[in-house]
């Protein structure tokens, strides 16, 4: 799913690994919550660093949407440099993907943030007010906060049984404080937790940019 925005407002690109779970959910739920304010008409899309081209959105992620029919037309696609350059703001689900974006499109890293970074920085931007009128202006304000505003440290991820064996090492996405772990292929509980995190963070970004109060 993609929202086509006016050229004067700009565009937001959500990025994950396969583009079937985290990034489409983030893009679509951002669209569901960004229903007012100066950025309401922004174009919102998604892609994957190893996108499963043509694959539909996974059912668990669909369940994280307010309206699951928004996912009907989604087909995964692979990220490339042109998509990155065309976007005014790129939000990745993991720190590793943030690095992949920088490698695909050198010189574009100033507008690339993980979703946890983005939620914290958008909150700071909204509190400072007024809200920016374009996505490019939002990205520039966020860039100015890099190293100043950091996301709160998420609770440790606990694993049992097979899920524990398949979970990433503590130094990777689960515990770096900037990423949303990919629970898609771990177990049902991890998958549900991933969807909950992505929904909460993208919803917070959307409601803040809509000029509404957002709960943590």
Short mmCIF file of C-alpha atoms in Angstrom, two decimals:
data_model
loop_
_atom_site.label_atom_id
_atom_site.label_comp_id
_atom_site.label_asym_id
_atom_site.label_seq_id
_atom_site.Cartn_x
_atom_site.Cartn_y
_atom_site.Cartn_z
CA UNK A 1 0.00 0.00 0.00
CA UNK A 2 1.19 3.49 -0.80
CA UNK A 3 -0.26 6.90 -0.17
CA UNK A 4 0.38 9.30 -3.04
CA UNK A 5 1.10 12.71 -1.60
CA UNK A 6 1.42 16.14 -3.11
CA UNK A 7 4.91 17.03 -4.37
CA UNK A 8 5.13 19.99 -1.98
CA UNK A 9 4.59 17.83 1.12
CA UNK A 10 7.11 15.07 0.51
CA UNK A 11 7.43 11.35 1.14
CA UNK A 12 8.27 8.84 3.87
CA UNK A 13 9.77 5.41 3.14
CA UNK A 14 9.60 2.60 5.70
CA UNK A 15 12.25 -0.13 5.40
CA UNK A 16 12.60 -3.63 6.89
CA UNK A 17 14.10 -6.89 5.63
CA UNK A 18 11.53 -8.70 3.47
CA UNK A 19 8.85 -5.98 3.17
CA UNK A 20 6.10 -8.37 4.25
CA UNK A 21 5.74 -7.60 7.97
CA UNK A 22 7.32 -4.66 9.79
CA UNK A 23 7.75 -2.00 7.11
CA UNK A 24 4.33 -2.35 5.44
CA UNK A 25 2.66 -2.34 8.85
CA UNK A 26 4.62 0.77 9.83
CA UNK A 27 3.72 2.54 6.59
CA UNK A 28 0.05 1.62 6.66
CA UNK A 29 -0.50 2.34 10.34
CA UNK A 30 1.28 5.67 9.96
CA UNK A 31 -1.21 6.43 7.22
CA UNK A 32 -4.08 5.36 9.48
CA UNK A 33 -2.99 7.74 12.23
CA UNK A 34 -1.62 10.71 10.27
CA UNK A 35 -5.12 12.03 9.58
CA UNK A 36 -4.61 15.76 10.11
CA UNK A 37 -1.90 18.38 10.32
CA UNK A 38 0.44 19.81 7.69
CA UNK A 39 1.90 16.41 6.73
CA UNK A 40 -1.44 14.62 6.33
CA UNK A 41 -1.00 14.34 2.56
CA UNK A 42 2.54 12.98 2.61
CA UNK A 43 3.29 9.99 0.38
CA UNK A 44 3.99 6.90 2.51
CA UNK A 45 5.53 3.70 1.13
CA UNK A 46 7.71 0.74 2.12
CA UNK A 47 10.42 -1.59 0.80
CA UNK A 48 12.79 -4.30 2.03
CA UNK A 49 16.58 -4.57 1.91
CA UNK A 50 16.03 -8.19 0.84
CA UNK A 51 12.46 -7.77 -0.31
CA UNK A 52 10.49 -10.89 -1.23
CA UNK A 53 9.35 -9.31 -4.47
CA UNK A 54 5.66 -9.86 -5.13
CA UNK A 55 4.85 -11.45 -1.75
CA UNK A 56 1.76 -10.26 0.16
CA UNK A 57 1.79 -8.85 3.68
CA UNK A 58 1.88 -11.51 6.40
CA UNK A 59 -1.40 -12.23 8.20
CA UNK A 60 -0.08 -11.36 11.66
CA UNK A 61 1.05 -7.92 10.50
CA UNK A 62 -2.29 -7.40 8.74
CA UNK A 63 -3.91 -7.97 12.11
CA UNK A 64 -2.03 -4.96 13.46
CA UNK A 65 -3.90 -2.60 11.17
CA UNK A 66 -7.09 -0.78 12.11
CA UNK A 67 -8.44 -1.81 8.69
CA UNK A 68 -6.82 -4.98 7.32
CA UNK A 69 -8.20 -4.26 3.84
CA UNK A 70 -5.49 -1.61 3.53
CA UNK A 71 -3.06 -4.50 3.00
CA UNK A 72 -4.93 -6.15 0.13
CA UNK A 73 -2.94 -4.48 -2.63
CA UNK A 74 0.46 -4.74 -0.94
CA UNK A 75 3.19 -6.64 -2.74
CA UNK A 76 6.71 -6.70 -1.39
CA UNK A 77 9.52 -4.99 -3.27
CA UNK A 78 13.26 -4.70 -2.88
CA UNK A 79 14.87 -1.48 -1.76
CA UNK A 80 17.20 0.31 -4.16
CA UNK A 81 19.11 3.55 -4.27
CA UNK A 82 16.51 5.34 -6.37
CA UNK A 83 13.78 4.77 -3.77
CA UNK A 84 16.06 6.14 -1.05
CA UNK A 85 17.05 9.24 -3.01
CA UNK A 86 13.41 9.96 -3.90
CA UNK A 87 12.23 9.80 -0.27
CA UNK A 88 12.45 12.82 2.02
CA UNK A 89 12.57 10.67 5.17
CA UNK A 90 13.59 7.01 5.51
CA UNK A 91 12.65 5.05 8.64
CA UNK A 92 14.16 1.60 9.15
CA UNK A 93 13.11 -1.07 11.60
CA UNK A 94 16.69 -1.91 12.64
CA UNK A 95 20.05 -0.20 12.98
CA UNK A 96 21.53 -2.75 10.56
CA UNK A 97 19.03 -1.65 7.89
CA UNK A 98 19.92 1.98 8.54
CA UNK A 99 23.48 1.03 7.58
CA UNK A 100 22.27 -0.84 4.50
CA UNK A 101 20.39 2.26 3.34
CA UNK A 102 23.55 4.34 3.70
CA UNK A 103 25.51 1.83 1.61
CA UNK A 104 22.88 1.75 -1.14
CA UNK A 105 22.66 5.53 -1.36
CA UNK A 106 25.83 7.23 -0.08
CA UNK A 107 25.27 10.77 1.10
CA UNK A 108 21.64 10.16 2.08
CA UNK A 109 22.22 9.02 5.67
CA UNK A 110 21.20 12.36 7.17
CA UNK A 111 17.53 11.56 6.53
CA UNK A 112 17.66 7.94 7.73
CA UNK A 113 16.57 6.90 11.24
CA UNK A 114 15.42 3.74 12.96
CA UNK A 115 11.79 3.70 14.01
CA UNK A 116 12.67 4.04 17.69
CA UNK A 117 14.90 7.02 16.92
CA UNK A 118 12.17 8.52 14.75
CA UNK A 119 9.48 8.23 17.43
CA UNK A 120 11.68 9.96 20.02
CA UNK A 121 12.78 12.70 17.64
CA UNK A 122 9.28 13.37 16.29
CA UNK A 123 8.11 13.74 19.89
CA UNK A 124 10.83 16.34 20.49
CA UNK A 125 9.95 18.16 17.26
CA UNK A 126 6.24 18.18 18.15
CA UNK A 127 6.93 19.48 21.65
CA UNK A 128 9.07 22.31 20.28
CA UNK A 129 6.38 23.25 17.73
CA UNK A 130 5.09 24.34 15.34
CA UNK A 131 4.91 21.17 13.25
CA UNK A 132 6.94 21.29 10.02
CA UNK A 133 5.11 21.89 6.77
CA UNK A 134 7.05 19.36 4.68
CA UNK A 135 8.64 15.97 5.25
CA UNK A 136 12.02 17.37 4.22
CA UNK A 137 11.75 20.01 6.94
CA UNK A 138 10.80 17.31 9.45
CA UNK A 139 13.83 15.22 8.45
CA UNK A 140 16.11 18.24 8.83
CA UNK A 141 14.79 18.97 12.32
CA UNK A 142 15.25 15.32 13.23
CA UNK A 143 18.80 15.34 11.88
CA UNK A 144 19.61 18.30 14.13
CA UNK A 145 18.53 16.19 17.13
CA UNK A 146 20.79 13.24 16.30
CA UNK A 147 22.99 12.49 19.29
CA UNK A 148 20.86 14.76 21.49
CA UNK A 149 17.56 12.88 21.64
CA UNK A 150 17.68 9.12 22.12
CA UNK A 151 14.81 6.65 22.42
CA UNK A 152 14.04 5.09 25.80
CA UNK A 153 15.68 1.70 26.28
CA UNK A 154 13.12 -1.05 25.54
CA UNK A 155 12.52 -3.87 28.00
CA UNK A 156 14.75 -6.94 27.49
CA UNK A 157 13.34 -9.61 25.20
CA UNK A 158 12.85 -12.92 27.01
CA UNK A 159 12.90 -16.21 25.08
CA UNK A 160 12.04 -19.79 25.92
CA UNK A 161 12.57 -23.05 24.10
CA UNK A 162 13.07 -22.89 20.33
CA UNK A 163 12.39 -19.16 20.28
CA UNK A 164 15.39 -18.63 22.53
CA UNK A 165 17.61 -20.70 20.23
CA UNK A 166 16.50 -18.73 17.17
CA UNK A 167 16.67 -15.30 18.77
CA UNK A 168 19.45 -12.95 17.80
CA UNK A 169 22.51 -12.43 19.93
CA UNK A 170 22.13 -9.73 22.60
CA UNK A 171 24.43 -7.39 20.67
CA UNK A 172 22.11 -7.37 17.70
CA UNK A 173 18.63 -5.99 17.03
CA UNK A 174 16.87 -7.30 20.13
CA UNK A 175 18.99 -5.29 22.54
CA UNK A 176 20.60 -2.37 20.68
CA UNK A 177 17.91 0.03 21.90
CA UNK A 178 17.31 1.45 18.42
CA UNK A 179 15.68 -1.46 16.61
CA UNK A 180 12.47 -3.46 16.51
CA UNK A 181 13.44 -7.12 16.43
CA UNK A 182 12.21 -9.25 13.54
CA UNK A 183 10.01 -11.79 15.31
CA UNK A 184 8.50 -13.05 12.06
CA UNK A 185 10.50 -16.30 12.01
CA UNK A 186 11.12 -16.78 15.75
CA UNK A 187 7.84 -17.86 17.33
CA UNK A 188 4.25 -16.69 17.70
CA UNK A 189 4.92 -14.65 20.83
CA UNK A 190 7.92 -12.88 19.29
CA UNK A 191 5.96 -12.20 16.11
CA UNK A 192 3.08 -10.69 18.07
CA UNK A 193 5.49 -8.56 20.11
CA UNK A 194 7.09 -7.25 16.92
CA UNK A 195 3.72 -6.27 15.50
CA UNK A 196 2.75 -4.57 18.76
CA UNK A 197 6.00 -2.58 18.81
CA UNK A 198 5.72 -1.47 15.19
CA UNK A 199 2.08 -0.51 15.62
CA UNK A 200 2.81 1.47 18.78
CA UNK A 201 5.80 3.33 17.37
CA UNK A 202 4.31 4.13 13.96
CA UNK A 203 1.04 5.13 15.62
CA UNK A 204 2.89 7.45 17.96
CA UNK A 205 4.69 9.10 15.06
CA UNK A 206 1.42 9.54 13.20
CA UNK A 207 -0.58 10.97 16.08
CA UNK A 208 2.21 13.37 17.03
CA UNK A 209 2.51 14.62 13.45
CA UNK A 210 -1.27 14.96 13.33
CA UNK A 211 -1.03 17.33 16.28
CA UNK A 212 -2.76 14.95 18.66
CA UNK A 213 -1.69 13.66 22.07
CA UNK A 214 -0.10 10.21 21.87
CA UNK A 215 0.19 7.70 24.67
CA UNK A 216 3.35 5.69 25.17
#
